[in-house]
GROMACS .gro file of C-alpha atoms in nm:
model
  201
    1UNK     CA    1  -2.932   9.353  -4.064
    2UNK     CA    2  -2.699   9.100  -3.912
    3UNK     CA    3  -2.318   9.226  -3.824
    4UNK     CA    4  -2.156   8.923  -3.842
    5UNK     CA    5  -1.950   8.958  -4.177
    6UNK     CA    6  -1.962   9.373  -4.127
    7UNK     CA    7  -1.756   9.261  -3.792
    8UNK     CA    8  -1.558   9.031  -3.889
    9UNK     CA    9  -1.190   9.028  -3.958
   10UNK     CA   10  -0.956   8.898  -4.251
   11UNK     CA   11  -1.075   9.129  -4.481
   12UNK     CA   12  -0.820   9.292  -4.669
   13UNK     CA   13  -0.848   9.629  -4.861
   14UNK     CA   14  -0.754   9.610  -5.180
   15UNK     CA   15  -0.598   9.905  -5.271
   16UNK     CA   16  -0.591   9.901  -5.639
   17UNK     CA   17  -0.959  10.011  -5.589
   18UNK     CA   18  -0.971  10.297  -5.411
   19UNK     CA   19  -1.137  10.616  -5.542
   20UNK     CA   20  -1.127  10.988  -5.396
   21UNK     CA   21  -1.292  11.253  -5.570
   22UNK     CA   22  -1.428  11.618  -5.487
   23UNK     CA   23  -1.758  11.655  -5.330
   24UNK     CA   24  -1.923  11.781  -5.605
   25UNK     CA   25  -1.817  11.571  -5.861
   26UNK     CA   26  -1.970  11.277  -5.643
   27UNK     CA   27  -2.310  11.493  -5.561
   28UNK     CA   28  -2.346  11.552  -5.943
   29UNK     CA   29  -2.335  11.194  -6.015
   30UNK     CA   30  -2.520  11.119  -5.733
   31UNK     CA   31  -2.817  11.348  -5.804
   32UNK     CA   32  -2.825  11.243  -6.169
   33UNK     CA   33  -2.838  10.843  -6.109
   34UNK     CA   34  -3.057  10.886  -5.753
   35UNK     CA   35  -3.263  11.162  -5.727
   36UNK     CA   36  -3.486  11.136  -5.977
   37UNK     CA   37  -3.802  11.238  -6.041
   38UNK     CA   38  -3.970  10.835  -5.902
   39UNK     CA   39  -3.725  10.839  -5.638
   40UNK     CA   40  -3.809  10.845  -5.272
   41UNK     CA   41  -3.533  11.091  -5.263
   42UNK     CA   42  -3.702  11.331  -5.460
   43UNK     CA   43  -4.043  11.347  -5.280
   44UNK     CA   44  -4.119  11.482  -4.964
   45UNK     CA   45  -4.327  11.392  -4.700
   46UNK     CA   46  -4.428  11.621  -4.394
   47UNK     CA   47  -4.324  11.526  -4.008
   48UNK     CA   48  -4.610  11.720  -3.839
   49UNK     CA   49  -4.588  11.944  -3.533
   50UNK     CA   50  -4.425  11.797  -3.200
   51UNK     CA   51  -4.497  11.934  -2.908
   52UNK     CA   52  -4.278  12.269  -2.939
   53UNK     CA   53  -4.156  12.110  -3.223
   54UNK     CA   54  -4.250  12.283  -3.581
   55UNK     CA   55  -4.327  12.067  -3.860
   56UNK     CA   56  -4.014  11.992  -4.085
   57UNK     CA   57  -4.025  11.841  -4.435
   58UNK     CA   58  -3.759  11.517  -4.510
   59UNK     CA   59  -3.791  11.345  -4.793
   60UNK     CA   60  -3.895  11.029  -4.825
   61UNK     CA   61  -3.591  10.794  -4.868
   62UNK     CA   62  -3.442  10.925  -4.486
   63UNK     CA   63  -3.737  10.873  -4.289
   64UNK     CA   64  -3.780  10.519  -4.421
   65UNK     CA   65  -3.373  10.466  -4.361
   66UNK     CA   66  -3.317  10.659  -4.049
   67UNK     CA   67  -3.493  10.376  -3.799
   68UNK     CA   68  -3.361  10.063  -3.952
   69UNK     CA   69  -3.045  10.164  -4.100
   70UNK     CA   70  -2.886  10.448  -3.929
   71UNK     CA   71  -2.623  10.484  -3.662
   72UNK     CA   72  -2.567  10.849  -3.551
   73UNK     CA   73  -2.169  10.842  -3.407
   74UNK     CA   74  -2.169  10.475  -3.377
   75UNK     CA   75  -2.520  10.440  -3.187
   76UNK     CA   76  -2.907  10.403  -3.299
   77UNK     CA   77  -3.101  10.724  -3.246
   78UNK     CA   78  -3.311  10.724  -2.955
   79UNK     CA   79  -3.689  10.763  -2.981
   80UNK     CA   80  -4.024  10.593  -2.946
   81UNK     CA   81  -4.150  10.636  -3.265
   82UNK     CA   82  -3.997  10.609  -3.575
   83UNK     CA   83  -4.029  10.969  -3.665
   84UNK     CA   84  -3.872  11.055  -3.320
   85UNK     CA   85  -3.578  10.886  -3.429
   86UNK     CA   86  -3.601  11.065  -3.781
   87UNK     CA   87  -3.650  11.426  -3.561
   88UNK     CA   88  -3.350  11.317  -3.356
   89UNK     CA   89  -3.117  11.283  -3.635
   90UNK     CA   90  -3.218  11.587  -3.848
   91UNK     CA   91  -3.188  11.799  -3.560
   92UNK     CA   92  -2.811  11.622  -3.509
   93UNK     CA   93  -2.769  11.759  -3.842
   94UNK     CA   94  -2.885  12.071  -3.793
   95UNK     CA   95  -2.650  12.139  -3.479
   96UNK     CA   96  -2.357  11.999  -3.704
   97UNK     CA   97  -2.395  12.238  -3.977
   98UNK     CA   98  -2.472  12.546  -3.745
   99UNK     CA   99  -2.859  12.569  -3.792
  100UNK     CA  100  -2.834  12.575  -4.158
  101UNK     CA  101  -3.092  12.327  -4.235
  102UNK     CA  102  -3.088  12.392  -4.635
  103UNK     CA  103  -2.742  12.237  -4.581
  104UNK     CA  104  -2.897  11.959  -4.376
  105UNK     CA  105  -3.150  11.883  -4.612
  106UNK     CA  106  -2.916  11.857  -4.862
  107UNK     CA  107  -2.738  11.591  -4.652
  108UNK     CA  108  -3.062  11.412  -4.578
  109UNK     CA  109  -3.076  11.377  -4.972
  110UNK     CA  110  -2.725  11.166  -4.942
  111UNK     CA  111  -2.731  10.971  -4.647
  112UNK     CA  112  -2.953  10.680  -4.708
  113UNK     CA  113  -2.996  10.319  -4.899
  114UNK     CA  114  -2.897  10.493  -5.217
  115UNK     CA  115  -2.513  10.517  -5.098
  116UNK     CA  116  -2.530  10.124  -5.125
  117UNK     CA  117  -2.644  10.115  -5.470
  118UNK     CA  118  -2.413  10.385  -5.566
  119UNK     CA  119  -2.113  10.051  -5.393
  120UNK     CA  120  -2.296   9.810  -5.557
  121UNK     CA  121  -2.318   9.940  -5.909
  122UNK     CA  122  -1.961  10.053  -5.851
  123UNK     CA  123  -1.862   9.706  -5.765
  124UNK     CA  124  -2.043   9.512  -6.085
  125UNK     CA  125  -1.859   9.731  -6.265
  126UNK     CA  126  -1.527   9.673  -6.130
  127UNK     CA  127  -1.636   9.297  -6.188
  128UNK     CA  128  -1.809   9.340  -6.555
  129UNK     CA  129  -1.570   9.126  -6.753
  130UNK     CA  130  -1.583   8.839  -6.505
  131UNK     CA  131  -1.881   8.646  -6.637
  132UNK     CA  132  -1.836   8.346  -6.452
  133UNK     CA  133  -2.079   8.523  -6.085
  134UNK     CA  134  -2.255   8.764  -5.991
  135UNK     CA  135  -2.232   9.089  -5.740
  136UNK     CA  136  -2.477   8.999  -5.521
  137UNK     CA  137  -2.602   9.197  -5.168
  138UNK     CA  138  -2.631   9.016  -4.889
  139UNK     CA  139  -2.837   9.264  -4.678
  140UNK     CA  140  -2.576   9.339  -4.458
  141UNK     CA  141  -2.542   9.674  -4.407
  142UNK     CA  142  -2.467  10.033  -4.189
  143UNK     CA  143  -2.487  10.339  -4.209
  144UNK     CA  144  -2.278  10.590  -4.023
  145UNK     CA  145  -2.346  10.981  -3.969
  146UNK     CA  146  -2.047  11.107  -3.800
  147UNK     CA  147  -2.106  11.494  -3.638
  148UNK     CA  148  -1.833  11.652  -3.627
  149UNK     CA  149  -1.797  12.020  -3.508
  150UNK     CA  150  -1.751  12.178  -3.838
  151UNK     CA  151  -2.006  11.942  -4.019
  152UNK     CA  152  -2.081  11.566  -4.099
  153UNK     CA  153  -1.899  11.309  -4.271
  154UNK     CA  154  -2.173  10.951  -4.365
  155UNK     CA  155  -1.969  10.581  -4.370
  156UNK     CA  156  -2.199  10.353  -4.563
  157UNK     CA  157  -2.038   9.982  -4.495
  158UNK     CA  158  -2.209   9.687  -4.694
  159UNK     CA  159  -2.089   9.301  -4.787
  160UNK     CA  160  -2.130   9.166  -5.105
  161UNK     CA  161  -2.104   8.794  -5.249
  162UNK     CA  162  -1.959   8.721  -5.540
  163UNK     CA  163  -2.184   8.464  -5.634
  164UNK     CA  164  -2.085   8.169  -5.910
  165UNK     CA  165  -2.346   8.158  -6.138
  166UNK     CA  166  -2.326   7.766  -6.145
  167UNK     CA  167  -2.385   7.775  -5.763
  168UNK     CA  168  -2.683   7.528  -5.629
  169UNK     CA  169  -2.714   7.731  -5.255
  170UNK     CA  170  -2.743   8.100  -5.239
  171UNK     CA  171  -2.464   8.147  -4.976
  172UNK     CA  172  -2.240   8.051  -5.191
  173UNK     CA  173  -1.955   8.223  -5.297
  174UNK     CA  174  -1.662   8.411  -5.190
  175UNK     CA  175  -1.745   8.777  -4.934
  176UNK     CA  176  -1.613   9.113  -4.965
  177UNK     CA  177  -1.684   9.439  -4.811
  178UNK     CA  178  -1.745   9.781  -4.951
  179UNK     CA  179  -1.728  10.150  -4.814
  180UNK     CA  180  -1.756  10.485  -4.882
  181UNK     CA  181  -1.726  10.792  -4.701
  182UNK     CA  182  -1.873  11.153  -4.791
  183UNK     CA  183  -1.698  11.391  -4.616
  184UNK     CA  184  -1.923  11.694  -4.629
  185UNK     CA  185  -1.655  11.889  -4.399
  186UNK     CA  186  -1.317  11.883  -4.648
  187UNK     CA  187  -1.538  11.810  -4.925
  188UNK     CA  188  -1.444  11.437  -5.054
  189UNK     CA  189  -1.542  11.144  -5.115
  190UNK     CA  190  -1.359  10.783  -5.119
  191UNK     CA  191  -1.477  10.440  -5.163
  192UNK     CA  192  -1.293  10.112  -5.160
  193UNK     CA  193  -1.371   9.742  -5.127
  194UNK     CA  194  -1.131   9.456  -5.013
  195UNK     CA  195  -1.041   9.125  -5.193
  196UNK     CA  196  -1.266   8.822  -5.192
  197UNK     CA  197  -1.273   8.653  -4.908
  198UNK     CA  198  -1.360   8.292  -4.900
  199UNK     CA  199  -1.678   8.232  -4.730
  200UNK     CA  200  -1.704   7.893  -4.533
  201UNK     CA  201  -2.002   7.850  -4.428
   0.00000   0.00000   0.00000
């Protein structure tokens, strides 16, 4: 996933769209639009035994994100495999929420893919009576798992276009770039987008 408009300045925050709400209210709307019963999220799939590692159960969605999506305080994970990277991160989890791992699976269940859905239908509905383009995703994307020492807070950055629906090239069409934040340790959420930036490309 290319960083180039993720990176780049002149974006503004527009601050006329910024939501915070409780924890909960966000995990209850969250679990009701994600985790259902086709999801990824919602089925499981085994990591077998590791050396002295026991076998751990992740669902499905976070082992497919983890090795292409996720930064863990800024950085890939380290690994070989794929599931080494997976391992890696869960166990950063883990040591974040003080070897509770039902509270670490229950982050696994949030910090994926589905936080970018969760912008992007936010953002065609902030843009639902403007007929004239379309909320489009433009693949850029990251996902950040911050441990802290009392527990984990996820950044999920994307860019959208806003795409004319008369337009001939798919690049067309002005940028803008979404975020939100769970903050498992004070228990909120926020999530904001800037203004349209003109693309010139």
């Amino acid at each position: 996933h290319g960083s180039s408009a993720l990176a780049r300045d002149g974006f503004e925050w527009d601050e006329t769209l910024t939501v915070t709400m409780q924890l909960r209210v966000f995990l209850t709307e969250y679990h009701t639009s994600y985790v259902t019963e086709r999801s990824l999220v919602a089925q499981s799939q085994l990591l077998p035994r590791s050396g002295k590692r026991p076998e751990v159960m992740m669902n499905r969605q976070f082992v497919r994100d983890v090795p292409t999506l996720l930064k863990l305080n800024g950085t890939p994970p380290p690994g070989e495999s794929p599931e080494d990277k997976v391992r890696y991160v869960y166990d950063a989890i883990v040591g974040a929420v003080e070897g509770n791992t039902e509270k670490a699976q229950r982050i696994t269940i949030v910090c994926n893919q589905n936080l970018g859905v969760f912008l992007y239908e936010k953002l065609v509905n902030v843009y639902a009576n403007q007929t004239e383009f379309l909320v489009m995703q433009t693949g850029q994307h990251s996902l950040d798992l911050r441990t802290l020492r009392r527990g984990v807070v996820a950044v999920f950055e994307s860019v959208f276009r806003l795409s004319p629906c008369e337009s001939i090239t798919e690049n067309e069409g002005d940028l803008l770039k979404a975020t939100v934040r769970v903050d498992f340790v004070h228990k909120s959420v926020s999530y904001r987008f800037t203004k349209p930036l003109p693309n010139n490309k």
